[in-house]
Amino acid sequence: MFNLKKKDLKELDLMLLFSTIALSIIGLVVLYSAYGGNIKPILTQLFATILGFIIILILCTVDLDFIKRSYWYVYGLMIILLIMTLALGRGLDEWGSRSWVYIGSFSFQPSEIAKVGIIFSLAAFLDKHKFDVNDRKTLAKIILMAGFPIGLILLQPDFGTAMVYVFFVAAMIFIAGISWKWIGIFAGLGLIIGFVVLTNLSGYRLDRIENFLDPSRDTSGSNWQQQQGLIAIGSGMLTGRGYLRGSQSQYGYIPEKETDFIFSVLAEELGFIGSIIVISLFAIIIMRLVIIAKTSKNTFITNMLTGIAGLLFIHIFENISMTIGLMPVTGIPLPFFSYGGTFQLISLINIGLALSASMQKKQYDDGIIDEENLNLINVSVLSQ
């Protein structure tokens, strides 16, 4: 499991590491302000951050080729967690979905943990079938493998998180080499399903779509959150109102300012300059993930990093876009900023896997090609 011989410390992606450290520190600082200068509520976030960086150090010594062999066990564990959420989950009245599992006073969100497990498992499966990904039977297995956890999340019901899964799964399958014929078919099916879903929305989900289409609608009710978030962002102007001095943030005008709308706190108090610095750091992380994936000769690592990049990108894009009115409001948190120990820990684990991958880019273990890979190579050669 641990194999330092396969790691090249000189290849460690320092830009990815330092950008993550910077965002984690800024995130804690902004979260402290979102809680009005109260340190007690962010101790969980601080603990998750410290634990996350310890796990990063451990992951940097892990042989990814070794642990990928257990991907079915990882996948099975993720499915068990999601099924457990349906049976024991709480939060339907507060957040509209049974997403949280409580063990005594400790709580966690299994769907967040499952993200990294599904990415890891699907990456290994796509690597195993890299030469027959467009075969109908193989593609059916891939869709079933990815679709089952998405279906379980929809049953919670957590539509926003399910869409996050759809995005990074689609990115992984695309990079794995799916043909344009299948892309066209799935895109068509997606449009049909999307139309059916949109025409059958009700309650707060319908309100969010209608508020997005008409920003002036119900500004004192269902659209209050986004309107107050926009006011906060606009009032920050170039340099911001000052740390701990944002009127919208400090006087409780913005609902969920510690989680979904924490970017509004950042923009109000640190202004356009602070926002651009944070967005630039996010861009560096996504760019480095793409570069590591592109330059790796290990298809498993390429698949996995594509999923991680897709996961972080959709979180960043959706969260920031909804606060500035470019997307409907959803419960999608901002990595390294939004409160949530589970989400913070999983975000850092994803970075740890990427840093480990940056030091390990060989295709096969110790240069040895096993029988399965040899058969796949022979098939590829014969097909040419």
Short mmCIF file of C-alpha atoms in Angstrom, two decimals:
data_model
loop_
_atom_site.label_atom_id
_atom_site.label_comp_id
_atom_site.label_asym_id
_atom_site.label_seq_id
_atom_site.Cartn_x
_atom_site.Cartn_y
_atom_site.Cartn_z
CA MET A 1 0.00 0.00 0.00
CA PHE A 2 2.81 2.40 0.87
CA ASN A 3 5.53 2.50 -1.76
CA LEU A 4 7.88 5.47 -1.70
CA LYS A 5 9.94 3.88 -4.49
CA LYS A 6 7.14 4.73 -6.92
CA LYS A 7 7.00 8.34 -5.76
CA ASP A 8 9.19 11.11 -7.12
CA LEU A 9 9.19 13.91 -4.52
CA LYS A 10 10.65 16.32 -7.08
CA GLU A 11 7.45 15.96 -9.11
CA LEU A 12 5.20 17.07 -6.22
CA ASP A 13 2.93 19.79 -7.59
CA LEU A 14 3.84 22.70 -5.33
CA MET A 15 1.46 25.14 -7.05
CA LEU A 16 -1.45 22.83 -6.26
CA LEU A 17 -0.28 22.39 -2.65
CA PHE A 18 0.34 26.07 -1.92
CA SER A 19 -2.92 27.15 -3.58
CA THR A 20 -4.79 24.68 -1.39
CA ILE A 21 -3.04 25.92 1.75
CA ALA A 22 -3.81 29.55 0.84
CA LEU A 23 -7.49 28.84 0.15
CA SER A 24 -7.83 26.83 3.37
CA ILE A 25 -6.42 29.71 5.43
CA ILE A 26 -8.52 32.36 3.67
CA GLY A 27 -11.56 30.12 4.00
CA LEU A 28 -11.15 29.86 7.78
CA VAL A 29 -10.63 33.62 8.05
CA VAL A 30 -13.80 34.37 6.04
CA LEU A 31 -15.78 31.75 7.95
CA TYR A 32 -14.74 33.36 11.23
CA SER A 33 -16.19 36.63 9.94
CA ALA A 34 -19.36 34.90 8.73
CA TYR A 35 -19.91 33.76 12.34
CA GLY A 36 -19.46 37.33 13.57
CA GLY A 37 -16.04 36.79 15.09
CA ASN A 38 -17.13 33.80 17.16
CA ILE A 39 -14.36 31.19 17.21
CA LYS A 40 -16.36 28.35 18.76
CA PRO A 41 -18.48 27.40 15.70
CA ILE A 42 -15.44 27.05 13.42
CA LEU A 43 -13.46 24.69 15.66
CA THR A 44 -14.99 21.74 13.78
CA GLN A 45 -13.87 23.27 10.49
CA LEU A 46 -10.39 23.90 11.89
CA PHE A 47 -10.14 20.31 13.12
CA ALA A 48 -11.30 18.96 9.74
CA THR A 49 -8.72 21.15 7.99
CA ILE A 50 -5.84 19.95 10.17
CA LEU A 51 -6.96 16.32 9.81
CA GLY A 52 -7.28 16.83 6.06
CA PHE A 53 -3.67 17.98 5.70
CA ILE A 54 -2.49 15.04 7.80
CA ILE A 55 -4.34 12.72 5.42
CA ILE A 56 -2.72 14.55 2.50
CA LEU A 57 0.71 13.68 3.91
CA ILE A 58 -0.34 10.03 4.22
CA LEU A 59 -1.83 9.89 0.73
CA CYS A 60 1.40 11.23 -0.75
CA THR A 61 3.06 7.94 0.31
CA VAL A 62 0.29 5.67 -0.98
CA ASP A 63 0.72 3.53 -4.09
CA LEU A 64 -2.41 4.42 -6.08
CA ASP A 65 -1.98 1.42 -8.37
CA PHE A 66 -2.12 -0.84 -5.33
CA ILE A 67 -5.24 0.55 -3.72
CA LYS A 68 -7.15 0.76 -7.02
CA ARG A 69 -7.39 -3.05 -7.00
CA SER A 70 -9.89 -2.78 -4.15
CA TYR A 71 -12.20 -0.44 -6.04
CA TRP A 72 -15.23 -2.75 -5.82
CA TYR A 73 -14.94 -2.79 -2.03
CA VAL A 74 -14.75 1.02 -2.02
CA TYR A 75 -17.76 1.22 -4.32
CA GLY A 76 -19.75 -1.21 -2.15
CA LEU A 77 -18.97 0.80 0.98
CA MET A 78 -20.17 4.00 -0.73
CA ILE A 79 -23.45 2.35 -1.72
CA ILE A 80 -23.97 1.10 1.85
CA LEU A 81 -23.44 4.66 3.13
CA LEU A 82 -26.00 6.06 0.69
CA ILE A 83 -28.56 3.36 1.56
CA MET A 84 -27.93 4.05 5.25
CA THR A 85 -28.75 7.71 4.57
CA LEU A 86 -32.17 6.77 3.23
CA ALA A 87 -32.87 4.77 6.39
CA LEU A 88 -31.31 7.04 9.03
CA GLY A 89 -30.86 10.41 7.34
CA ARG A 90 -32.16 13.64 8.83
CA GLY A 91 -32.67 17.15 7.51
CA LEU A 92 -35.84 16.87 5.41
CA ASP A 93 -37.63 19.62 7.33
CA GLU A 94 -34.60 21.92 7.66
CA TRP A 95 -32.89 21.53 4.27
CA GLY A 96 -35.39 19.64 2.12
CA SER A 97 -33.45 16.34 2.00
CA ARG A 98 -32.42 13.51 4.34
CA SER A 99 -28.70 14.07 3.80
CA TRP A 100 -27.27 13.94 7.31
CA VAL A 101 -26.59 10.90 9.48
CA TYR A 102 -26.18 11.37 13.24
CA ILE A 103 -24.19 9.09 15.52
CA GLY A 104 -24.72 10.55 18.95
CA SER A 105 -23.64 14.20 18.74
CA PHE A 106 -21.47 13.50 15.69
CA SER A 107 -23.01 14.10 12.26
CA PHE A 108 -21.76 13.63 8.72
CA GLN A 109 -23.03 13.73 5.15
CA PRO A 110 -22.54 10.35 3.40
CA SER A 111 -23.18 11.80 -0.07
CA GLU A 112 -20.06 13.96 0.34
CA ILE A 113 -17.95 10.97 1.38
CA ALA A 114 -19.37 8.96 -1.51
CA LYS A 115 -18.14 11.52 -4.05
CA VAL A 116 -14.49 10.60 -3.63
CA GLY A 117 -15.31 6.88 -3.43
CA ILE A 118 -17.38 6.92 -6.62
CA ILE A 119 -14.72 8.91 -8.48
CA PHE A 120 -12.05 6.44 -7.36
CA SER A 121 -14.13 3.36 -8.22
CA LEU A 122 -15.34 4.63 -11.59
CA ALA A 123 -11.79 5.69 -12.52
CA ALA A 124 -10.55 2.15 -11.82
CA PHE A 125 -13.42 0.58 -13.77
CA LEU A 126 -12.84 2.87 -16.76
CA ASP A 127 -9.13 2.04 -16.63
CA LYS A 128 -9.94 -1.67 -16.66
CA HIS A 129 -12.16 -1.20 -19.73
CA LYS A 130 -10.17 1.51 -21.47
CA PHE A 131 -10.07 -0.43 -24.76
CA ASP A 132 -13.76 -1.33 -24.94
CA VAL A 133 -15.45 1.69 -23.36
CA ASN A 134 -17.77 2.07 -26.38
CA ASP A 135 -18.94 -1.53 -26.31
CA ARG A 136 -22.65 -1.62 -25.49
CA LYS A 137 -22.31 -4.08 -22.61
CA THR A 138 -19.39 -2.18 -21.10
CA LEU A 139 -21.16 1.15 -21.47
CA ALA A 140 -24.28 -0.28 -19.85
CA LYS A 141 -22.17 -1.40 -16.88
CA ILE A 142 -20.61 2.06 -16.63
CA ILE A 143 -24.01 3.79 -16.69
CA LEU A 144 -25.39 1.36 -14.10
CA MET A 145 -22.34 1.79 -11.87
CA ALA A 146 -22.59 5.59 -12.02
CA GLY A 147 -26.38 5.79 -12.10
CA PHE A 148 -27.10 3.68 -9.02
CA PRO A 149 -25.58 6.11 -6.47
CA ILE A 150 -27.13 9.07 -8.31
CA GLY A 151 -30.53 7.40 -8.01
CA LEU A 152 -30.01 6.85 -4.27
CA ILE A 153 -29.17 10.54 -3.82
CA LEU A 154 -32.27 11.58 -5.76
CA LEU A 155 -34.32 9.51 -3.34
CA GLN A 156 -33.07 11.57 -0.36
CA PRO A 157 -34.15 13.82 -2.28
CA ASP A 158 -31.05 15.92 -3.01
CA PHE A 159 -31.32 17.16 -6.59
CA GLY A 160 -28.37 19.58 -6.36
CA THR A 161 -25.88 16.95 -5.18
CA ALA A 162 -27.18 14.49 -7.79
CA MET A 163 -26.43 17.02 -10.53
CA VAL A 164 -22.88 17.38 -9.18
CA TYR A 165 -22.47 13.61 -9.60
CA VAL A 166 -23.87 13.76 -13.14
CA PHE A 167 -21.35 16.46 -14.08
CA PHE A 168 -18.16 14.77 -12.88
CA VAL A 169 -19.31 11.34 -14.10
CA ALA A 170 -19.97 12.79 -17.56
CA ALA A 171 -16.51 14.41 -17.57
CA MET A 172 -14.85 11.11 -16.65
CA ILE A 173 -16.69 9.11 -19.30
CA PHE A 174 -15.89 11.75 -21.93
CA ILE A 175 -12.16 11.67 -21.15
CA ALA A 176 -12.26 7.86 -21.12
CA GLY A 177 -12.96 8.00 -24.86
CA ILE A 178 -16.71 7.62 -25.35
CA SER A 179 -17.69 8.10 -28.99
CA TRP A 180 -19.59 11.14 -30.24
CA LYS A 181 -22.47 8.88 -31.22
CA TRP A 182 -23.07 7.91 -27.61
CA ILE A 183 -22.50 11.50 -26.47
CA GLY A 184 -25.29 12.62 -28.80
CA ILE A 185 -27.63 9.90 -27.56
CA PHE A 186 -27.00 10.67 -23.88
CA ALA A 187 -27.28 14.42 -24.48
CA GLY A 188 -30.66 13.88 -26.10
CA LEU A 189 -31.85 11.70 -23.23
CA GLY A 190 -30.56 14.28 -20.77
CA LEU A 191 -32.55 17.04 -22.44
CA ILE A 192 -35.71 14.93 -22.32
CA ILE A 193 -35.21 14.03 -18.66
CA GLY A 194 -34.38 17.64 -17.83
CA PHE A 195 -37.55 18.88 -19.53
CA VAL A 196 -39.68 16.34 -17.66
CA VAL A 197 -38.08 17.27 -14.33
CA LEU A 198 -38.46 21.02 -14.89
CA THR A 199 -42.10 20.73 -15.90
CA ASN A 200 -42.89 18.74 -12.74
CA LEU A 201 -41.11 20.90 -10.18
CA SER A 202 -43.05 22.21 -7.20
CA GLY A 203 -42.50 23.91 -3.87
CA TYR A 204 -39.19 25.61 -3.12
CA ARG A 205 -37.50 24.01 -6.16
CA LEU A 206 -39.98 25.69 -8.50
CA ASP A 207 -39.51 28.96 -6.59
CA ARG A 208 -35.78 28.82 -7.20
CA ILE A 209 -36.22 28.42 -10.96
CA GLU A 210 -38.83 31.19 -11.15
CA ASN A 211 -36.65 33.49 -9.02
CA PHE A 212 -33.72 32.84 -11.34
CA LEU A 213 -35.80 33.70 -14.41
CA ASP A 214 -37.27 36.79 -12.70
CA PRO A 215 -34.82 38.26 -10.14
CA SER A 216 -37.38 40.87 -9.07
CA ARG A 217 -39.89 38.19 -8.03
CA ASP A 218 -40.74 37.74 -4.33
CA THR A 219 -37.72 39.68 -3.06
CA SER A 220 -39.10 39.70 0.49
CA GLY A 221 -39.83 35.96 0.50
CA SER A 222 -38.31 33.06 -1.42
CA ASN A 223 -35.91 35.38 -3.30
CA TRP A 224 -34.71 37.21 -0.18
CA GLN A 225 -31.50 35.19 0.14
CA GLN A 226 -30.20 35.87 -3.35
CA GLN A 227 -31.20 39.55 -3.26
CA GLN A 228 -29.37 40.13 0.01
CA GLY A 229 -26.36 38.24 -1.29
CA LEU A 230 -26.26 40.46 -4.38
CA ILE A 231 -26.53 43.60 -2.26
CA ALA A 232 -23.60 42.40 -0.15
CA ILE A 233 -21.46 41.66 -3.22
CA GLY A 234 -22.27 45.00 -4.82
CA SER A 235 -21.56 46.98 -1.66
CA GLY A 236 -18.08 45.47 -1.45
CA MET A 237 -17.01 47.38 -4.57
CA LEU A 238 -13.24 47.35 -5.24
CA THR A 239 -11.60 46.88 -1.85
CA GLY A 240 -14.52 45.85 0.36
CA ARG A 241 -16.08 47.30 3.48
CA GLY A 242 -13.36 45.84 5.64
CA TYR A 243 -12.89 42.61 7.52
CA LEU A 244 -15.68 42.01 10.07
CA ARG A 245 -17.35 45.23 8.87
CA GLY A 246 -19.82 44.02 6.27
CA SER A 247 -23.27 45.30 7.20
CA GLN A 248 -25.17 42.60 5.29
CA SER A 249 -22.90 39.90 6.68
CA GLN A 250 -22.57 41.01 10.28
CA TYR A 251 -26.21 41.96 10.87
CA GLY A 252 -27.70 38.69 9.65
CA TYR A 253 -29.35 39.83 6.43
CA ILE A 254 -27.94 36.92 4.40
CA PRO A 255 -29.42 33.48 5.18
CA GLU A 256 -26.96 30.57 5.13
CA LYS A 257 -24.01 32.97 4.97
CA GLU A 258 -21.76 30.37 6.64
CA THR A 259 -22.45 27.76 3.96
CA ASP A 260 -24.14 28.38 0.61
CA PHE A 261 -23.66 32.17 0.51
CA ILE A 262 -20.24 32.54 2.08
CA PHE A 263 -18.90 34.06 -1.16
CA SER A 264 -21.16 37.07 -0.47
CA VAL A 265 -19.36 37.57 2.85
CA LEU A 266 -16.00 37.41 1.09
CA ALA A 267 -17.03 39.87 -1.64
CA GLU A 268 -18.63 42.37 0.75
CA GLU A 269 -15.72 42.55 3.19
CA LEU A 270 -12.74 42.00 0.87
CA GLY A 271 -14.22 43.46 -2.29
CA PHE A 272 -13.50 42.76 -5.93
CA ILE A 273 -9.76 42.42 -5.28
CA GLY A 274 -10.22 39.80 -2.60
CA SER A 275 -12.76 37.92 -4.73
CA ILE A 276 -10.45 37.87 -7.76
CA ILE A 277 -7.56 36.56 -5.65
CA VAL A 278 -9.71 33.69 -4.39
CA ILE A 279 -11.11 32.91 -7.86
CA SER A 280 -7.56 32.96 -9.27
CA LEU A 281 -6.42 30.45 -6.63
CA PHE A 282 -9.37 28.21 -7.55
CA ALA A 283 -8.40 28.54 -11.23
CA ILE A 284 -4.83 27.48 -10.42
CA ILE A 285 -6.09 24.36 -8.64
CA ILE A 286 -8.33 23.35 -11.56
CA MET A 287 -5.54 24.09 -14.05
CA ARG A 288 -2.99 22.01 -12.14
CA LEU A 289 -5.42 19.08 -11.85
CA VAL A 290 -6.00 19.16 -15.60
CA ILE A 291 -2.27 19.36 -16.32
CA ILE A 292 -1.46 16.43 -14.03
CA ALA A 293 -4.23 14.38 -15.62
CA LYS A 294 -3.11 15.28 -19.14
CA THR A 295 0.57 14.51 -18.58
CA SER A 296 0.07 11.27 -16.64
CA LYS A 297 0.80 8.03 -18.47
CA ASN A 298 -1.42 6.19 -16.01
CA THR A 299 -4.99 6.10 -17.35
CA PHE A 300 -6.41 5.37 -13.90
CA ILE A 301 -4.84 8.56 -12.58
CA THR A 302 -6.06 10.52 -15.62
CA ASN A 303 -9.61 9.29 -15.05
CA MET A 304 -9.50 9.97 -11.32
CA LEU A 305 -8.11 13.50 -11.65
CA THR A 306 -10.67 14.29 -14.33
CA GLY A 307 -13.37 13.38 -11.82
CA ILE A 308 -11.77 15.45 -9.06
CA ALA A 309 -11.34 18.46 -11.36
CA GLY A 310 -14.94 18.12 -12.52
CA LEU A 311 -16.18 17.85 -8.94
CA LEU A 312 -14.32 20.94 -7.72
CA PHE A 313 -15.15 22.94 -10.84
CA ILE A 314 -18.91 22.39 -10.63
CA HIS A 315 -18.90 23.26 -6.92
CA ILE A 316 -16.94 26.47 -7.50
CA PHE A 317 -18.86 27.49 -10.62
CA GLU A 318 -22.34 26.77 -9.23
CA ASN A 319 -21.72 28.31 -5.81
CA ILE A 320 -20.25 31.58 -7.08
CA SER A 321 -22.67 31.80 -10.00
CA MET A 322 -25.76 31.42 -7.78
CA THR A 323 -24.58 34.21 -5.48
CA ILE A 324 -24.24 36.64 -8.41
CA GLY A 325 -27.46 35.56 -10.12
CA LEU A 326 -26.02 33.56 -13.03
CA MET A 327 -27.45 30.24 -11.80
CA PRO A 328 -30.45 29.20 -9.71
CA VAL A 329 -29.87 28.95 -5.96
CA THR A 330 -28.89 25.45 -4.84
CA GLY A 331 -27.34 24.02 -1.69
CA ILE A 332 -23.93 23.54 -3.32
CA PRO A 333 -21.12 24.60 -0.93
CA LEU A 334 -17.89 26.40 -1.86
CA PRO A 335 -14.75 24.24 -1.37
CA PHE A 336 -12.46 25.30 1.49
CA PHE A 337 -14.88 28.06 2.53
CA SER A 338 -18.36 26.75 3.33
CA TYR A 339 -18.91 25.38 6.82
CA GLY A 340 -19.04 21.60 7.01
CA GLY A 341 -16.43 19.25 8.41
CA THR A 342 -17.31 16.39 6.05
CA PHE A 343 -17.12 18.57 2.95
CA GLN A 344 -13.86 20.20 4.05
CA LEU A 345 -12.25 16.85 4.77
CA ILE A 346 -13.34 15.32 1.46
CA SER A 347 -12.13 18.36 -0.49
CA LEU A 348 -8.68 18.00 1.08
CA ILE A 349 -8.64 14.23 0.49
CA ASN A 350 -9.28 14.90 -3.19
CA ILE A 351 -6.31 17.27 -3.25
CA GLY A 352 -4.25 14.63 -1.45
CA LEU A 353 -5.05 12.06 -4.13
CA ALA A 354 -4.06 14.58 -6.80
CA LEU A 355 -0.75 15.41 -5.08
CA SER A 356 -0.02 11.70 -4.72
CA ALA A 357 -0.82 11.26 -8.41
CA SER A 358 1.52 14.11 -9.37
CA MET A 359 4.42 12.03 -8.00
CA GLN A 360 3.26 8.77 -9.58
CA LYS A 361 2.68 8.77 -13.32
CA LYS A 362 3.82 5.32 -14.44
CA GLN A 363 1.28 3.17 -16.22
CA TYR A 364 2.02 -0.16 -14.54
CA ASP A 365 3.33 -1.31 -11.19
CA ASP A 366 7.16 -1.32 -11.20
CA GLY A 367 7.20 -1.58 -14.98
CA ILE A 368 5.59 -5.04 -14.89
CA ILE A 369 2.65 -5.62 -17.20
CA ASP A 370 0.18 -8.08 -15.70
CA GLU A 371 -1.74 -10.65 -17.75
CA GLU A 372 -4.91 -8.58 -17.93
CA ASN A 373 -3.11 -5.49 -19.24
CA LEU A 374 -1.17 -7.62 -21.70
CA ASN A 375 -4.41 -9.03 -23.12
CA LEU A 376 -5.84 -5.52 -23.45
CA ILE A 377 -2.73 -4.31 -25.27
CA ASN A 378 -2.94 -7.29 -27.66
CA VAL A 379 -6.58 -6.48 -28.40
CA SER A 380 -5.67 -2.87 -29.09
CA VAL A 381 -2.84 -3.85 -31.44
CA LEU A 382 -5.02 -6.32 -33.35
CA SER A 383 -7.81 -3.75 -33.72
CA GLN A 384 -5.37 -1.33 -35.38
#
